[in-house]
mmCIF file of C-alpha atoms in Angstrom:
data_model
loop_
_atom_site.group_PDB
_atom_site.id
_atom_site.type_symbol
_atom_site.label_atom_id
_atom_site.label_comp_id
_atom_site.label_asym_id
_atom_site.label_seq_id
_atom_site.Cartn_x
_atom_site.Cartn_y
_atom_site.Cartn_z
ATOM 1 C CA UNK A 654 2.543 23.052 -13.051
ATOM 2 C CA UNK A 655 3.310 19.361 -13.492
ATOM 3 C CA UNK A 656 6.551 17.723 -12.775
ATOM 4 C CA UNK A 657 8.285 14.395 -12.671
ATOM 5 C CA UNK A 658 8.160 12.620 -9.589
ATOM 6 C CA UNK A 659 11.315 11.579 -7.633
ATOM 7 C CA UNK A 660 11.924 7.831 -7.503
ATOM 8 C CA UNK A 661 12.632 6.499 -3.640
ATOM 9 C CA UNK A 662 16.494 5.594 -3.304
ATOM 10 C CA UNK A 663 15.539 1.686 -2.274
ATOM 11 C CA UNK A 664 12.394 -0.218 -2.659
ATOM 12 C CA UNK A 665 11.686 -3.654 -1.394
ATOM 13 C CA UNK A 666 8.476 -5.614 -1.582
ATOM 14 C CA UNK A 667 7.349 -8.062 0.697
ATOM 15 C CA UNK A 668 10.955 -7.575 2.515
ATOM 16 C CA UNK A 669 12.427 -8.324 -1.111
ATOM 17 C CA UNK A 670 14.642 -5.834 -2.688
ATOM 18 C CA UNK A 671 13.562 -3.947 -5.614
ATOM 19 C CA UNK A 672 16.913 -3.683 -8.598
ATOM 20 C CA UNK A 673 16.845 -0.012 -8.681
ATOM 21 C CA UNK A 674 20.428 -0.541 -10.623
ATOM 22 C CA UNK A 675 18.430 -2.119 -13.331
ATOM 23 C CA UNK A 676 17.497 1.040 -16.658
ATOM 24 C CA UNK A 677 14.293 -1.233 -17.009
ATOM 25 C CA UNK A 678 13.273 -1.355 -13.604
ATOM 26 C CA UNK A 679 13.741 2.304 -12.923
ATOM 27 C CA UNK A 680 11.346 3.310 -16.348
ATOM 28 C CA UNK A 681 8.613 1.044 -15.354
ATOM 29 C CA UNK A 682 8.431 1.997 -11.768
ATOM 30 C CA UNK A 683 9.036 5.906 -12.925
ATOM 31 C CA UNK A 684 5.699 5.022 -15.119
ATOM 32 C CA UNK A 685 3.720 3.820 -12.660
ATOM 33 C CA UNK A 686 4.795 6.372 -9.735
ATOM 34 C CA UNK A 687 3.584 9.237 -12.282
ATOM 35 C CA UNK A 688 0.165 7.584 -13.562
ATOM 36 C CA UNK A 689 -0.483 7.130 -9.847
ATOM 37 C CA UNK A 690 0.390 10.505 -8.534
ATOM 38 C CA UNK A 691 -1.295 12.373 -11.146
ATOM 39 C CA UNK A 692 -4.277 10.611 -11.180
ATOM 40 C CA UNK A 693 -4.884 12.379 -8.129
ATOM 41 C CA UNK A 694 -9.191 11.447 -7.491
ATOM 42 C CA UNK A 695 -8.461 7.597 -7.324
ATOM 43 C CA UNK A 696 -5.369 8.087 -5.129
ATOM 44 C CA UNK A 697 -6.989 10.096 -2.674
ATOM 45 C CA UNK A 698 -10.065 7.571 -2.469
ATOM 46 C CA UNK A 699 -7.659 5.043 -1.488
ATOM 47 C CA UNK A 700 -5.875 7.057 0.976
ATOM 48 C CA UNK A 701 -9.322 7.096 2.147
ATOM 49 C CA UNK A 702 -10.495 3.861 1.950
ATOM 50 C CA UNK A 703 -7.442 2.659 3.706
ATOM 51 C CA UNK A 704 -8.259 3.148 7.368
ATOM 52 C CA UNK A 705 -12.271 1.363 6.742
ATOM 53 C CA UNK A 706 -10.860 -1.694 4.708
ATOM 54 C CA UNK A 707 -7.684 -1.920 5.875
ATOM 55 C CA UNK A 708 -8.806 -2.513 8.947
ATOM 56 C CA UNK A 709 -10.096 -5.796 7.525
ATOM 57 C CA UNK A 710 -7.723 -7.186 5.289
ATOM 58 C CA UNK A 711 -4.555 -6.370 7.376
ATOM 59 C CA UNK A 712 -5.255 -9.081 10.369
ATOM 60 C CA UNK A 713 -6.020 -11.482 8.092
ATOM 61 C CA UNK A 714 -2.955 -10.768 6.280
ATOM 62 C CA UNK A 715 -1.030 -11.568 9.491
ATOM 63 C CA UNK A 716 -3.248 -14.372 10.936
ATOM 64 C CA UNK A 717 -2.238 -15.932 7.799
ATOM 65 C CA UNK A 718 1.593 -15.220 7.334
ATOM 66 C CA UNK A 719 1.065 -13.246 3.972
ATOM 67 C CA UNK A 720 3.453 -10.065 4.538
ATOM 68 C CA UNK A 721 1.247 -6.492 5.308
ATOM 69 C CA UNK A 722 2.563 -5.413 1.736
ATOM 70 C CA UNK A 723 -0.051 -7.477 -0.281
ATOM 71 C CA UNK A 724 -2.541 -4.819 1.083
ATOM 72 C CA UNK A 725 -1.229 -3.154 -2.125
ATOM 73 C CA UNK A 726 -2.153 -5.910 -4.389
ATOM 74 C CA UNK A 727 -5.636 -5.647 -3.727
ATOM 75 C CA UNK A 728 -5.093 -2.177 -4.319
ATOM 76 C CA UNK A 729 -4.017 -3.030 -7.565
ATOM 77 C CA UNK A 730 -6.553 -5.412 -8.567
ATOM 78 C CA UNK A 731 -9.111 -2.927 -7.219
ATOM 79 C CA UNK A 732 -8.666 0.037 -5.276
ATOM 80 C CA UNK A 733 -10.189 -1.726 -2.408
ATOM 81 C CA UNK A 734 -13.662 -1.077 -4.325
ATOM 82 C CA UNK A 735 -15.801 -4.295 -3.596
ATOM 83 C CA UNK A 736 -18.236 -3.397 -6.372
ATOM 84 C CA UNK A 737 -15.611 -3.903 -9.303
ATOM 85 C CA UNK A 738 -16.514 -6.495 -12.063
ATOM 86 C CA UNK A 739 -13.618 -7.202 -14.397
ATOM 87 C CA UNK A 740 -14.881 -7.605 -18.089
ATOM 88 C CA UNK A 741 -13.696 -11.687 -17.429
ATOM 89 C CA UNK A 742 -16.125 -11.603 -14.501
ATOM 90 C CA UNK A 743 -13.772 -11.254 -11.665
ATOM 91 C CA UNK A 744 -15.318 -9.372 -8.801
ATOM 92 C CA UNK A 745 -14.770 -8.373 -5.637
ATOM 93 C CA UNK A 746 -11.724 -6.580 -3.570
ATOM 94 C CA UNK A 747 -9.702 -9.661 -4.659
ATOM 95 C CA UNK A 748 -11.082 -9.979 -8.211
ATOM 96 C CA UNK A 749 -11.587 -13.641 -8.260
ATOM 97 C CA UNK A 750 -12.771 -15.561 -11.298
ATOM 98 C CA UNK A 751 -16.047 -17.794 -10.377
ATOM 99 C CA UNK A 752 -14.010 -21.032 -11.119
ATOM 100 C CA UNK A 753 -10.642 -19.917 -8.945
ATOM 101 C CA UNK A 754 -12.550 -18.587 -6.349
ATOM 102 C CA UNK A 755 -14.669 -21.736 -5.902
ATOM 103 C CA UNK A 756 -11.244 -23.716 -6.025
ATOM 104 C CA UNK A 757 -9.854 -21.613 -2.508
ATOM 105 C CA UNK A 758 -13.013 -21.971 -0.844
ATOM 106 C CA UNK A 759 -15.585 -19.767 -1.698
ATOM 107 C CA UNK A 760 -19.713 -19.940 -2.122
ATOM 108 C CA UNK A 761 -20.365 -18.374 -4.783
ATOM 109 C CA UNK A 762 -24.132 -19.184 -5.984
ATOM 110 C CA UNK A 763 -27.665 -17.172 -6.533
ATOM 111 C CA UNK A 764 -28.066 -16.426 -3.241
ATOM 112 C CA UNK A 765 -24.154 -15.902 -2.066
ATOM 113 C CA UNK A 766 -21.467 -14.532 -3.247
ATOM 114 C CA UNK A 767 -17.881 -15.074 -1.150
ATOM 115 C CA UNK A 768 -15.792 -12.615 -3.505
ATOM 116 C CA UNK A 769 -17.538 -9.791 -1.907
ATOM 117 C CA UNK A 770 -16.761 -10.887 1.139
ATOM 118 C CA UNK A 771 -14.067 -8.709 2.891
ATOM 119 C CA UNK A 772 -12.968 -11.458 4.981
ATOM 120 C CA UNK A 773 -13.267 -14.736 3.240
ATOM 121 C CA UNK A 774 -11.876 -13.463 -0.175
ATOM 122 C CA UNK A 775 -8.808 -12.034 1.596
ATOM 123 C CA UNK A 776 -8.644 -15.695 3.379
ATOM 124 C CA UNK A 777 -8.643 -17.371 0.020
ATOM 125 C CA UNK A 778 -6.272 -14.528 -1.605
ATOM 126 C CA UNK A 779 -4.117 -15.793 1.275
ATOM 127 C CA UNK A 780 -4.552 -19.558 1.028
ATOM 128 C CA UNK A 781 -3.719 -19.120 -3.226
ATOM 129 C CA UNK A 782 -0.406 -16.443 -2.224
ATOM 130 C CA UNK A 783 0.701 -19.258 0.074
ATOM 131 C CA UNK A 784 0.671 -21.847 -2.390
ATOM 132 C CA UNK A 785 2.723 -19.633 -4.656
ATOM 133 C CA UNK A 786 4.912 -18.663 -2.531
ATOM 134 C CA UNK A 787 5.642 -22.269 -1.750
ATOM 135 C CA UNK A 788 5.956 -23.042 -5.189
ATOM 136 C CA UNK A 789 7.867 -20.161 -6.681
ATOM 137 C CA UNK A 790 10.092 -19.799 -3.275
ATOM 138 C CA UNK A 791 9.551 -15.491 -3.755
ATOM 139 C CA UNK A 792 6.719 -13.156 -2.719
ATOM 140 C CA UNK A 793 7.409 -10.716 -5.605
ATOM 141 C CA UNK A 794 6.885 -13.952 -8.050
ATOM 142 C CA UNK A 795 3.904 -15.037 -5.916
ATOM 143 C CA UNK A 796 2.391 -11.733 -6.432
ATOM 144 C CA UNK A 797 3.404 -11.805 -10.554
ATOM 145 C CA UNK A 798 1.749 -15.328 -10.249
ATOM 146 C CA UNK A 799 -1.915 -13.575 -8.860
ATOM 147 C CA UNK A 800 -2.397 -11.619 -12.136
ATOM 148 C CA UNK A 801 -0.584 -14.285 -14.493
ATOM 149 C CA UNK A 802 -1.622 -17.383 -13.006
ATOM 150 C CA UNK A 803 0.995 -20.225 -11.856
ATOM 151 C CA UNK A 804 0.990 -21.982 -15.263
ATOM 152 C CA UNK A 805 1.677 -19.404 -16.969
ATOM 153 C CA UNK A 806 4.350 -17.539 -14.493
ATOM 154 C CA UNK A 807 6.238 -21.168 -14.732
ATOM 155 C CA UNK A 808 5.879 -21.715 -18.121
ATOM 156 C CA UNK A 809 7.524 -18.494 -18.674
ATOM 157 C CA UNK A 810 10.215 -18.569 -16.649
ATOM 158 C CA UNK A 811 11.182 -22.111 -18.124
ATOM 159 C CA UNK A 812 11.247 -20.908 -21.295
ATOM 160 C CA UNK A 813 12.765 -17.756 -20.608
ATOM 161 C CA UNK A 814 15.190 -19.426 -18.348
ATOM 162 C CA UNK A 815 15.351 -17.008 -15.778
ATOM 163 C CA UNK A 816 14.311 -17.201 -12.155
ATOM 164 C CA UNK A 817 13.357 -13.428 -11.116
ATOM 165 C CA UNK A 818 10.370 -11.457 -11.895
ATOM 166 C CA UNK A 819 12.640 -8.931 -13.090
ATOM 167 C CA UNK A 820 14.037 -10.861 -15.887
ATOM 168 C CA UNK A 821 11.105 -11.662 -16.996
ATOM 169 C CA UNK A 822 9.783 -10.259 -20.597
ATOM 170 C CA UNK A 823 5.725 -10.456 -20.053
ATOM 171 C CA UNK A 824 2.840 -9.507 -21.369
ATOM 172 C CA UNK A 825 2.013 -5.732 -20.343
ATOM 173 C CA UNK A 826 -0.142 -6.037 -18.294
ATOM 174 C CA UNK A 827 1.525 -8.615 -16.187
ATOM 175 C CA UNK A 828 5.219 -6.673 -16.784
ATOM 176 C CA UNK A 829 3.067 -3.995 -15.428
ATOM 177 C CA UNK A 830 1.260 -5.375 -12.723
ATOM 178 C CA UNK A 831 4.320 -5.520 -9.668
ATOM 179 C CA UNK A 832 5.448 -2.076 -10.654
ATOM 180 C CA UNK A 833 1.856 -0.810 -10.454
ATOM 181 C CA UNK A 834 1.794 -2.796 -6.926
ATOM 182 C CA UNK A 835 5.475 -0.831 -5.560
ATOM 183 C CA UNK A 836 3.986 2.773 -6.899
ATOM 184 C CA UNK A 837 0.850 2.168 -4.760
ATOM 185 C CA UNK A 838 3.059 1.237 -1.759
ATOM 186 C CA UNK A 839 5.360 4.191 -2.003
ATOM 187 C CA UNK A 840 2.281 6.128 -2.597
ATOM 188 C CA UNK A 841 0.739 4.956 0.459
ATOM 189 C CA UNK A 842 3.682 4.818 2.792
ATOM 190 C CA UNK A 843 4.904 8.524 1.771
ATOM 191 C CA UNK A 844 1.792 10.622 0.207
ATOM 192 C CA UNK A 845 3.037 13.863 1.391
ATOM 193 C CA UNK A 846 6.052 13.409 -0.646
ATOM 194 C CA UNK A 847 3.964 13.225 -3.619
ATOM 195 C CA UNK A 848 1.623 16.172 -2.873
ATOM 196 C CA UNK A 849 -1.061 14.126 -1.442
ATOM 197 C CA UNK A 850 -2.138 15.482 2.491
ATOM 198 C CA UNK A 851 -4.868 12.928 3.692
ATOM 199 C CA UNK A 852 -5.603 13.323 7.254
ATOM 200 C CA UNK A 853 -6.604 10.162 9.533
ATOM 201 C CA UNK A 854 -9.825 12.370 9.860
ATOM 202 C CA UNK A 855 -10.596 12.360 6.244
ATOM 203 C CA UNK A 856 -10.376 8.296 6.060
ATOM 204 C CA UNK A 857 -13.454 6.735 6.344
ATOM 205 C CA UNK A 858 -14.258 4.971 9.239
ATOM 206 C CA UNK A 859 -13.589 1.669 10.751
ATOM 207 C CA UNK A 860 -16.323 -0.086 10.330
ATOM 208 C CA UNK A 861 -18.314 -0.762 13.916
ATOM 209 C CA UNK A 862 -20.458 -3.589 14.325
ATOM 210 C CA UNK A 863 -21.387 -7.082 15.916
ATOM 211 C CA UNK A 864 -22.761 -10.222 14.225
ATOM 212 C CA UNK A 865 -25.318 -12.005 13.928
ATOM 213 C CA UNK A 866 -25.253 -15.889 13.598
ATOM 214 C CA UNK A 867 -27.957 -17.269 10.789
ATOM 215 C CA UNK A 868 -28.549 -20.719 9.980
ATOM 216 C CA UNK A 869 -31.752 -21.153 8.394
ATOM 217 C CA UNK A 870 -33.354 -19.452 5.229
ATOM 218 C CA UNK A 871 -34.535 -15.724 5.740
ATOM 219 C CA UNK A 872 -36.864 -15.315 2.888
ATOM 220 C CA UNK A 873 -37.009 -11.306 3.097
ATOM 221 C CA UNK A 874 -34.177 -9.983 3.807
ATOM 222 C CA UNK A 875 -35.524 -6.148 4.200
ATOM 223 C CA UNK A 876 -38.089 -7.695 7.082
ATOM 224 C CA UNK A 877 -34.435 -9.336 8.501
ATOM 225 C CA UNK A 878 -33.154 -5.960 8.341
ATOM 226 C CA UNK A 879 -35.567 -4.107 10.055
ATOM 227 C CA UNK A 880 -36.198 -6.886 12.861
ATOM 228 C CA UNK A 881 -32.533 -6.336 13.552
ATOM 229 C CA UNK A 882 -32.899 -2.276 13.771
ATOM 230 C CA UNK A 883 -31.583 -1.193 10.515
ATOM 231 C CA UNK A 884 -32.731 -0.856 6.661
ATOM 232 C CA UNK A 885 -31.869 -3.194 3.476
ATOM 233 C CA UNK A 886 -29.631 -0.818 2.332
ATOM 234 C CA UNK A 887 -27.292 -1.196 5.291
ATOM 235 C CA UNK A 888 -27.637 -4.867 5.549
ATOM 236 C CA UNK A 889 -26.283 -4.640 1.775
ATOM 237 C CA UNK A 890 -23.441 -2.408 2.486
ATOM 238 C CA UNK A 891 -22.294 -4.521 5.448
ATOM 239 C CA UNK A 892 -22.867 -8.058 3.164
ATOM 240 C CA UNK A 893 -22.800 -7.090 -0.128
ATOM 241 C CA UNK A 894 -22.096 -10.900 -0.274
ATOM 242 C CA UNK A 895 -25.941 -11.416 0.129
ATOM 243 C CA UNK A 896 -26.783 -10.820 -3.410
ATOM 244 C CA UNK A 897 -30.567 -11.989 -3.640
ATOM 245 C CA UNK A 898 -33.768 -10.607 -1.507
ATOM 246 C CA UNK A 899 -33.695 -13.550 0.475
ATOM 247 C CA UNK A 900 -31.251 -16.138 1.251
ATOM 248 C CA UNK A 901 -32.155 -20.082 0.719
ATOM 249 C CA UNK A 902 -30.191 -21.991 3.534
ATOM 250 C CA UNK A 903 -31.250 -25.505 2.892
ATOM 251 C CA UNK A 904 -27.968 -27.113 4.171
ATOM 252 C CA UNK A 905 -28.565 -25.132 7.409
ATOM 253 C CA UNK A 906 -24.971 -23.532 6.781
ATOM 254 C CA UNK A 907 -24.152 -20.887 9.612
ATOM 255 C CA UNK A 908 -23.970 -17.246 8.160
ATOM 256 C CA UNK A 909 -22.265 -14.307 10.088
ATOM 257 C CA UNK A 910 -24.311 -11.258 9.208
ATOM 258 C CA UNK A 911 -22.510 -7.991 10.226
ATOM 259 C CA UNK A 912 -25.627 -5.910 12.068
ATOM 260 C CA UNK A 913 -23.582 -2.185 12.109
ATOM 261 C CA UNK A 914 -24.053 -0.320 15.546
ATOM 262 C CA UNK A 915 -25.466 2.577 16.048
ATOM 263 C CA UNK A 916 -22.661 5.106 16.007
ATOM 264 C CA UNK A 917 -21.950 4.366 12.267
ATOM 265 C CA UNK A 918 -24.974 6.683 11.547
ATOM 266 C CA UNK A 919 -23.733 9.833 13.929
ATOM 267 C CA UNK A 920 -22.367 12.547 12.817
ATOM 268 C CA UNK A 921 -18.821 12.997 13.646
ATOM 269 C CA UNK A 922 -18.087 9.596 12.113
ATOM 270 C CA UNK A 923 -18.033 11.790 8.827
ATOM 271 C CA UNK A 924 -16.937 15.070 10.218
ATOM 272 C CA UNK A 925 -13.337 17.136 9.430
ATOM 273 C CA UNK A 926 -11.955 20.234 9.627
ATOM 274 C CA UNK A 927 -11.432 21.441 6.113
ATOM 275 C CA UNK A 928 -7.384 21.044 5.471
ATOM 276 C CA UNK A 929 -6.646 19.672 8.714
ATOM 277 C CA UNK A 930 -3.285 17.620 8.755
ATOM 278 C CA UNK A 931 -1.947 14.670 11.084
#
């Protein structure tokens, strides 16, 4: 049996309050609780995933000043899958565009790719929420402004003459996108209210590992690999920002490569007991 899911008394995002008061409101956040809860394979793999990248973006998050709940925007753009190309060519955890990535920072070029990586994507997801945050004086319009874009957040609200995200009539996918964002943190926060029982020994692991500094070319990057005691496959999972065979450092730039340790590859890094609860 199927049945509707039960809306959480109060809401707040980013330490802002959600108008549960509001008929509108409570329908779109209704729709996206349900889609989330009963598309039950994606939700678990982020329950999953949470613990391994997590574990990245979250310090970052607070290094930076950006509140913890904007964990649930990169959710939202991706499920925290780094491999995910939008049909506009957005990619990574963050989905930036070439162009807006390039504008907070990142390489992006034959050899490297900065939207795949964990930690400088989230630093430039962070440098673009704290410009729109300064702008729009709100996180929950800050966030509205990451899938709209500032131009077209302001330009909306000016003609609209309104000043809160929830007075807003958008496009739907941007009327959407918040809502989507507050189901995925109640999901998150509470998954055993909504049927979901994810143990911390069913998340995947933190990710173990030390780095190694590069500043010249390394024309094979398999013979790199091996040299430093693993294969090319692993070298891509840690960097899947390395997106060539080789890497062409002419400007003698200074590369961390993440080298995982040894204990990644044992066993009971992927062990649990079958149905075994926190």
């Amino acid at each position: 049996k199927s049945y509707p899911v039960r809306l959480p008394d109060s809401l707040d995002f980013a330490g802002e309050q959600v108008p549960l008061y509001d008929f509108d409101v409570v329908e779109r956040l209704d729709r996206e609780l349900l889609i989330n809860t009963y598309w039950h394979s994606r939700t678990i793999l982020i329950l999953k995933e949470m613990k391994q990248v997590g574990g990245i973006i979250k310090p970052i998050l607070k290094k930076y000043g950006v509140p913890q709940d904007f964990i649930y925007l990169a959710v939202a753009e991706s499920g925290l899958q780094n491999d995910v190309v939008s049909p506009s060519g957005a990619k990574g955890i963050w989905q930036f565009l070439e162009s807006t990535g390039e504008n907070y920072g990142l390489e992006i070029n034959e050899y490297v790719d900065e939207r795949l990586n964990y930690e400088k994507a989230t630093e430039a997801a962070c440098k673009y929420l704290l410009e729109s945050k300064q702008k729009f004086g709100s996180w929950t319009l800050a966030a509205a402004s990451y899938n709209v874009g500032q131009g077209g957040l302001e330009g909306a609200m000016k003609n609209q003459k309104v000043k809160s995200y929830y007075d807003l009539y958008l496009n739907t996918e941007t009327s959407r996108y918040i809502f989507r964002i507050l189901a995925l943190k109640e999901l998150m926060k509470n998954p055993e209210s909504y049927g979901f029982y994810v143990a911390s020994t069913d998340q995947y692991p933190m990710w173990k590992y030390h780095s190694v500094q590069v500043d010249s070319s390394i024309n094979d990057l398999a013979a790199f690999a091996s040299y430093n005691g693993i294969n090319y496959k692993y070298l891509k999972i840690f960097n899947p920002w390395m997106v060539n065979t080789s890497l062409q450092n002419t400007s003698h730039k200074s590369y961390a490569v993440k080298i995982p340790e040894p204990e990644m590859f044992e066993d009971e890094q992927h062990i649990s007991e079958p149905g075994s609860k926190e």
